[in-house]
Amino acid sequence: MPIIGCQCGVCRSNDPKDKRFRSSALIEYGGLTILVDAGPDFRSQMLRQGVRHLDAVLLTHNHKDHTGGLDDLRSLNYTDRRSADIYCEQNVLEDLVREYPYVFSFPKYPGAPEWRIHVIDENPFLAYSSKDAMELVWVRGQGYRFLHPDGSMVSTGDCIDDVVDKADTASMEHSTGGVKIIPVRGMHGNLPVLGFRFGDIAYLTDMKTVPESEFEKLNGLKHLTLNTVGYNPHHSHFSFEETLEMAERIGAEHTWLTHLSHTFPSHEAFCEEIDRACAAKGIRADIHPAFDGLTIE
């Protein structure tokens, strides 16, 4: 928000909490800096928050409002001197190959983004610090080279086998430096998507339903983020009532609503409306609308 061309009261609101980029989350967890989704606003979001380093990018699904900013990871290739580690499902990888063919083409165009894809599913996996990866060295006019400990360098285009792998699920209980992340399966209409749990915080967006088998992963949460786009039933997102019911069922200490549309009133009025709706329905959950720049611990 605001929506291009819209003149409604919410889109014309002067409250900064009614100015919203595409949904994304930055997680500091287990010593890692992790981004969930990189939509078309990725560059502006990173600049606004002063982010200078990422260990991992987790993708919930393949829609453009969640993947459209991935090209700008090239800036972190240069400053971090590491390939960007992206964790996603196989179907998402297949779309990335179609949407960003220059990333996966060999020989590689000098300056193309350097990514390392880790294929995941709904099973827990380990993410690692990017400091453990091979260092990138920029050679003007030639592109990136991997720097080996012995000082030798090899073109990233000669390391095709290192571009895609399956995320590490081994030694989950005896990790040597890896950070455990728990994916949560959901359905975005007919599209399978993932949310993620980090310790006692879970981030779920773009879901309409959650399989019964996944609720066990959501026990004992301190903070939960859920999507809701409007009052009326939607084919691929929770409606407002469905979100309230989901928040009550999961029972996190605090629930935050994201992926909001201008269908809802301005931020302050929406806070009051949520309180009234919860009181009327006897919902005990502590629910609030999230906003850009919100920080939780």
Short mmCIF file of C-alpha atoms in Angstrom, two decimals:
data_model
loop_
_atom_site.label_atom_id
_atom_site.label_comp_id
_atom_site.label_asym_id
_atom_site.label_seq_id
_atom_site.Cartn_x
_atom_site.Cartn_y
_atom_site.Cartn_z
CA MET A 1 0.00 0.00 0.00
CA PRO A 2 -0.77 2.50 -1.33
CA ILE A 3 -2.20 0.85 -4.46
CA ILE A 4 -1.24 2.58 -7.71
CA GLY A 5 -4.08 4.87 -8.80
CA CYS A 6 -6.23 4.29 -5.71
CA GLN A 7 -7.71 7.29 -3.90
CA CYS A 8 -9.29 5.49 -0.94
CA GLY A 9 -8.72 6.78 2.58
CA VAL A 10 -6.21 4.05 3.45
CA CYS A 11 -4.12 4.61 0.32
CA ARG A 12 -4.12 8.37 1.03
CA SER A 13 -3.34 7.89 4.74
CA ASN A 14 -0.45 9.90 6.18
CA ASP A 15 0.27 7.26 8.83
CA PRO A 16 3.65 5.64 8.00
CA LYS A 17 2.22 2.30 9.18
CA ASP A 18 -0.14 2.40 6.18
CA LYS A 19 2.81 2.54 3.74
CA ARG A 20 3.71 -1.08 3.08
CA PHE A 21 6.25 -2.82 0.85
CA ARG A 22 5.76 -6.40 -0.33
CA SER A 23 5.82 -8.98 2.48
CA SER A 24 9.24 -10.09 3.71
CA ALA A 25 10.99 -10.83 6.99
CA LEU A 26 14.57 -10.46 8.22
CA ILE A 27 15.52 -12.99 10.89
CA GLU A 28 18.54 -12.90 13.19
CA TYR A 29 18.71 -16.41 14.58
CA GLY A 30 21.45 -18.72 15.79
CA GLY A 31 24.13 -16.25 14.74
CA LEU A 32 22.80 -16.08 11.17
CA THR A 33 21.09 -13.27 9.27
CA ILE A 34 18.29 -14.82 7.23
CA LEU A 35 15.88 -13.22 4.77
CA VAL A 36 12.47 -14.72 4.03
CA ASP A 37 11.43 -13.73 0.48
CA ALA A 38 12.94 -11.07 -1.76
CA GLY A 39 10.15 -9.36 -3.66
CA PRO A 40 10.32 -6.36 -6.00
CA ASP A 41 10.89 -4.04 -3.00
CA PHE A 42 13.97 -5.97 -1.83
CA ARG A 43 16.46 -3.20 -2.66
CA SER A 44 14.47 -0.48 -0.88
CA GLN A 45 13.85 -2.71 2.14
CA MET A 46 17.53 -3.59 2.52
CA LEU A 47 18.60 0.05 2.20
CA ARG A 48 15.96 1.24 4.67
CA GLN A 49 17.05 -1.29 7.31
CA GLY A 50 20.77 -0.87 6.64
CA VAL A 51 21.27 -4.57 5.88
CA ARG A 52 24.82 -5.31 4.71
CA HIS A 53 25.02 -9.08 5.07
CA LEU A 54 22.85 -12.16 4.54
CA ASP A 55 23.70 -15.76 5.34
CA ALA A 56 20.62 -17.24 3.69
CA VAL A 57 17.54 -16.34 1.67
CA LEU A 58 14.50 -18.59 2.20
CA LEU A 59 11.73 -18.53 -0.41
CA THR A 60 8.16 -19.37 0.56
CA HIS A 61 7.01 -19.90 -3.04
CA ASN A 62 7.57 -18.82 -6.63
CA HIS A 63 5.26 -15.82 -7.06
CA LYS A 64 6.91 -12.64 -8.33
CA ASP A 65 5.94 -10.56 -5.29
CA HIS A 66 8.21 -12.90 -3.29
CA THR A 67 11.06 -13.50 -5.79
CA GLY A 68 11.16 -10.40 -7.99
CA GLY A 69 14.08 -8.73 -6.18
CA LEU A 70 16.56 -11.61 -6.24
CA ASP A 71 18.70 -10.03 -8.94
CA ASP A 72 19.78 -7.37 -6.43
CA LEU A 73 21.57 -10.03 -4.40
CA ARG A 74 24.45 -9.30 -6.78
CA SER A 75 25.33 -6.30 -4.60
CA LEU A 76 25.92 -8.60 -1.63
CA ASN A 77 28.00 -10.92 -3.83
CA TYR A 78 30.41 -8.02 -4.19
CA THR A 79 30.39 -6.72 -0.61
CA ASP A 80 30.14 -10.11 1.16
CA ARG A 81 32.50 -11.79 -1.34
CA ARG A 82 30.31 -14.90 -1.20
CA SER A 83 27.66 -16.56 -3.36
CA ALA A 84 24.11 -15.96 -2.10
CA ASP A 85 22.66 -19.08 -0.46
CA ILE A 86 19.02 -19.51 -1.50
CA TYR A 87 16.82 -22.21 0.04
CA CYS A 88 13.70 -23.18 -1.93
CA GLU A 89 11.60 -26.07 -3.15
CA GLN A 90 12.25 -27.84 -6.46
CA ASN A 91 9.30 -26.22 -8.25
CA VAL A 92 10.54 -22.79 -7.14
CA LEU A 93 14.02 -23.57 -8.47
CA GLU A 94 12.53 -24.52 -11.82
CA ASP A 95 10.81 -21.13 -12.04
CA LEU A 96 14.00 -19.31 -11.03
CA VAL A 97 15.83 -21.00 -13.91
CA ARG A 98 13.16 -19.69 -16.30
CA GLU A 99 12.99 -16.19 -14.80
CA TYR A 100 16.73 -15.68 -14.26
CA PRO A 101 18.36 -17.76 -17.02
CA TYR A 102 21.53 -15.64 -16.97
CA VAL A 103 22.25 -16.83 -13.43
CA PHE A 104 22.28 -20.47 -14.53
CA SER A 105 23.87 -20.08 -18.00
CA PHE A 106 27.43 -21.20 -18.63
CA PRO A 107 29.72 -19.62 -19.61
CA LYS A 108 28.36 -16.96 -17.28
CA TYR A 109 27.99 -13.30 -18.16
CA PRO A 110 30.57 -11.37 -16.08
CA GLY A 111 28.73 -9.72 -13.20
CA ALA A 112 25.69 -12.00 -13.24
CA PRO A 113 24.44 -12.78 -9.72
CA GLU A 114 26.20 -15.65 -7.98
CA TRP A 115 23.72 -17.97 -6.27
CA ARG A 116 23.97 -21.34 -4.57
CA ILE A 117 20.58 -23.07 -4.44
CA HIS A 118 19.72 -25.52 -1.65
CA VAL A 119 16.61 -27.57 -2.42
CA ILE A 120 14.30 -28.06 0.57
CA ASP A 121 10.86 -29.49 1.32
CA GLU A 122 8.67 -29.53 4.44
CA ASN A 123 11.32 -31.39 6.47
CA PRO A 124 13.70 -29.56 8.86
CA PHE A 125 17.07 -28.55 7.43
CA LEU A 126 20.29 -26.86 8.49
CA ALA A 127 21.47 -23.45 7.31
CA TYR A 128 25.08 -22.35 7.68
CA SER A 129 27.03 -19.13 7.93
CA SER A 130 28.09 -17.77 4.56
CA LYS A 131 31.56 -17.33 6.07
CA ASP A 132 31.99 -21.09 5.61
CA ALA A 133 31.63 -20.74 1.81
CA MET A 134 34.40 -20.16 -0.71
CA GLU A 135 35.40 -16.53 -1.13
CA LEU A 136 34.48 -14.69 -4.33
CA VAL A 137 37.03 -12.47 -6.05
CA TRP A 138 35.95 -10.04 -8.75
CA VAL A 139 38.24 -9.94 -11.78
CA ARG A 140 37.48 -6.94 -13.95
CA GLY A 141 36.18 -7.87 -17.39
CA GLN A 142 36.19 -11.57 -16.56
CA GLY A 143 33.73 -12.03 -13.73
CA TYR A 144 33.93 -13.79 -10.38
CA ARG A 145 36.47 -16.38 -9.35
CA PHE A 146 36.40 -18.70 -6.36
CA LEU A 147 39.48 -18.21 -4.17
CA HIS A 148 40.86 -21.48 -2.77
CA PRO A 149 42.80 -21.58 0.52
CA ASP A 150 46.04 -22.23 -1.41
CA GLY A 151 45.58 -18.94 -3.28
CA SER A 152 44.52 -20.48 -6.59
CA MET A 153 41.37 -19.24 -8.31
CA VAL A 154 38.82 -20.91 -10.54
CA SER A 155 36.00 -19.35 -12.57
CA THR A 156 32.57 -19.74 -10.98
CA GLY A 157 31.43 -20.87 -14.42
CA ASP A 158 33.61 -23.94 -14.06
CA CYS A 159 31.83 -24.98 -10.85
CA ILE A 160 28.43 -25.91 -12.26
CA ASP A 161 28.02 -28.79 -9.81
CA ASP A 162 28.20 -26.34 -6.89
CA VAL A 163 25.22 -24.24 -8.04
CA VAL A 164 22.43 -26.56 -6.85
CA ASP A 165 22.39 -29.10 -4.03
CA LYS A 166 19.97 -30.63 -1.54
CA ALA A 167 19.83 -28.87 1.81
CA ASP A 168 21.58 -30.60 4.69
CA THR A 169 19.21 -32.64 6.82
CA ALA A 170 21.85 -34.98 8.22
CA SER A 171 23.09 -34.91 11.81
CA MET A 172 20.15 -32.71 12.76
CA GLU A 173 20.56 -33.40 16.45
CA HIS A 174 24.36 -33.09 16.37
CA SER A 175 24.91 -30.10 14.14
CA THR A 176 28.42 -28.71 13.87
CA GLY A 177 27.61 -25.08 13.23
CA GLY A 178 24.37 -25.49 11.31
CA VAL A 179 21.18 -23.73 12.45
CA LYS A 180 17.98 -25.79 12.43
CA ILE A 181 15.04 -24.33 10.49
CA ILE A 182 11.61 -25.98 10.42
CA PRO A 183 9.53 -25.48 7.25
CA VAL A 184 5.75 -25.50 7.63
CA ARG A 185 3.66 -26.71 4.70
CA GLY A 186 0.67 -24.68 3.61
CA MET A 187 -1.50 -24.34 0.52
CA HIS A 188 -1.78 -21.06 -1.40
CA GLY A 189 -4.93 -22.07 -3.23
CA ASN A 190 -3.69 -25.10 -5.20
CA LEU A 191 -0.03 -24.13 -4.86
CA PRO A 192 2.08 -25.79 -2.13
CA VAL A 193 4.04 -23.14 -0.20
CA LEU A 194 6.25 -23.04 2.87
CA GLY A 195 6.33 -21.01 6.05
CA PHE A 196 9.25 -21.25 8.47
CA ARG A 197 9.78 -21.68 12.21
CA PHE A 198 12.86 -20.24 13.91
CA GLY A 199 12.94 -21.28 17.56
CA ASP A 200 9.77 -19.81 19.11
CA ILE A 201 8.92 -17.57 16.12
CA ALA A 202 7.02 -18.73 13.02
CA TYR A 203 6.42 -16.81 9.80
CA LEU A 204 3.51 -17.98 7.61
CA THR A 205 2.39 -16.00 4.60
CA ASP A 206 0.35 -16.58 1.43
CA MET A 207 -1.60 -19.50 2.86
CA LYS A 208 -5.25 -20.49 2.57
CA THR A 209 -5.02 -23.81 4.43
CA VAL A 210 -2.56 -25.69 6.62
CA PRO A 211 -2.58 -29.52 6.60
CA GLU A 212 -3.55 -31.09 9.89
CA SER A 213 -0.17 -32.83 10.09
CA GLU A 214 1.67 -29.48 10.26
CA PHE A 215 0.07 -28.01 13.37
CA GLU A 216 2.39 -29.95 15.67
CA LYS A 217 5.23 -27.82 14.28
CA LEU A 218 3.48 -24.72 15.60
CA ASN A 219 3.20 -25.63 19.27
CA GLY A 220 4.69 -23.35 21.92
CA LEU A 221 5.23 -20.25 19.81
CA LYS A 222 5.97 -16.83 21.25
CA HIS A 223 5.35 -14.97 17.99
CA LEU A 224 3.35 -16.00 14.91
CA THR A 225 2.88 -14.13 11.65
CA LEU A 226 -0.19 -14.90 9.50
CA ASN A 227 -1.44 -13.45 6.22
CA THR A 228 -4.87 -11.96 5.66
CA VAL A 229 -5.90 -9.91 2.64
CA GLY A 230 -9.54 -8.97 3.26
CA TYR A 231 -12.86 -9.66 4.92
CA ASN A 232 -14.38 -11.86 2.22
CA PRO A 233 -13.30 -15.45 1.54
CA HIS A 234 -10.31 -15.55 -0.81
CA HIS A 235 -9.20 -18.37 -3.07
CA SER A 236 -5.59 -18.39 -1.85
CA HIS A 237 -5.26 -16.33 1.36
CA PHE A 238 -6.81 -16.44 4.80
CA SER A 239 -9.78 -14.13 5.19
CA PHE A 240 -9.96 -12.00 8.32
CA GLU A 241 -12.21 -14.47 10.17
CA GLU A 242 -10.08 -17.44 9.09
CA THR A 243 -6.97 -15.69 10.37
CA LEU A 244 -8.55 -15.02 13.76
CA GLU A 245 -9.60 -18.67 14.03
CA MET A 246 -6.12 -19.84 12.99
CA ALA A 247 -4.46 -17.55 15.53
CA GLU A 248 -6.73 -18.87 18.29
CA ARG A 249 -6.05 -22.48 17.35
CA ILE A 250 -2.26 -22.14 17.18
CA GLY A 251 -2.22 -20.18 20.42
CA ALA A 252 1.00 -18.18 20.08
CA GLU A 253 1.59 -15.55 22.76
CA HIS A 254 1.45 -12.86 20.06
CA THR A 255 0.12 -13.02 16.50
CA TRP A 256 0.97 -10.49 13.79
CA LEU A 257 -1.05 -10.01 10.61
CA THR A 258 0.75 -9.36 7.33
CA HIS A 259 0.05 -9.24 3.57
CA LEU A 260 -2.74 -6.78 4.41
CA SER A 261 -4.67 -4.97 1.70
CA HIS A 262 -6.33 -1.55 1.60
CA THR A 263 -9.64 -3.39 2.15
CA PHE A 264 -8.89 -3.04 5.85
CA PRO A 265 -9.06 0.37 7.59
CA SER A 266 -6.01 2.40 8.52
CA HIS A 267 -3.58 0.87 11.00
CA GLU A 268 -4.92 2.51 14.15
CA ALA A 269 -8.55 1.77 13.30
CA PHE A 270 -7.67 -1.81 12.35
CA CYS A 271 -6.03 -2.39 15.74
CA GLU A 272 -9.28 -1.38 17.42
CA GLU A 273 -11.36 -3.50 15.05
CA ILE A 274 -9.27 -6.61 15.80
CA ASP A 275 -9.76 -6.08 19.53
CA ARG A 276 -13.54 -5.79 19.07
CA ALA A 277 -13.70 -8.86 16.83
CA CYS A 278 -11.70 -10.96 19.29
CA ALA A 279 -13.88 -9.85 22.21
CA ALA A 280 -17.07 -10.61 20.28
CA LYS A 281 -15.86 -14.09 19.33
CA GLY A 282 -14.30 -14.87 22.70
CA ILE A 283 -10.86 -15.18 21.10
CA ARG A 284 -8.11 -14.93 23.71
CA ALA A 285 -5.20 -14.59 21.28
CA ASP A 286 -3.16 -11.37 21.31
CA ILE A 287 -3.45 -10.21 17.67
CA HIS A 288 -2.12 -7.06 16.00
CA PRO A 289 -1.47 -5.87 12.44
CA ALA A 290 2.21 -5.91 11.55
CA PHE A 291 3.81 -2.92 9.84
CA ASP A 292 6.98 -2.22 7.88
CA GLY A 293 9.93 -1.98 10.22
CA LEU A 294 8.26 -3.90 13.07
CA THR A 295 10.86 -5.66 15.23
CA ILE A 296 10.02 -8.56 17.53
CA GLU A 297 12.20 -10.67 19.83
#
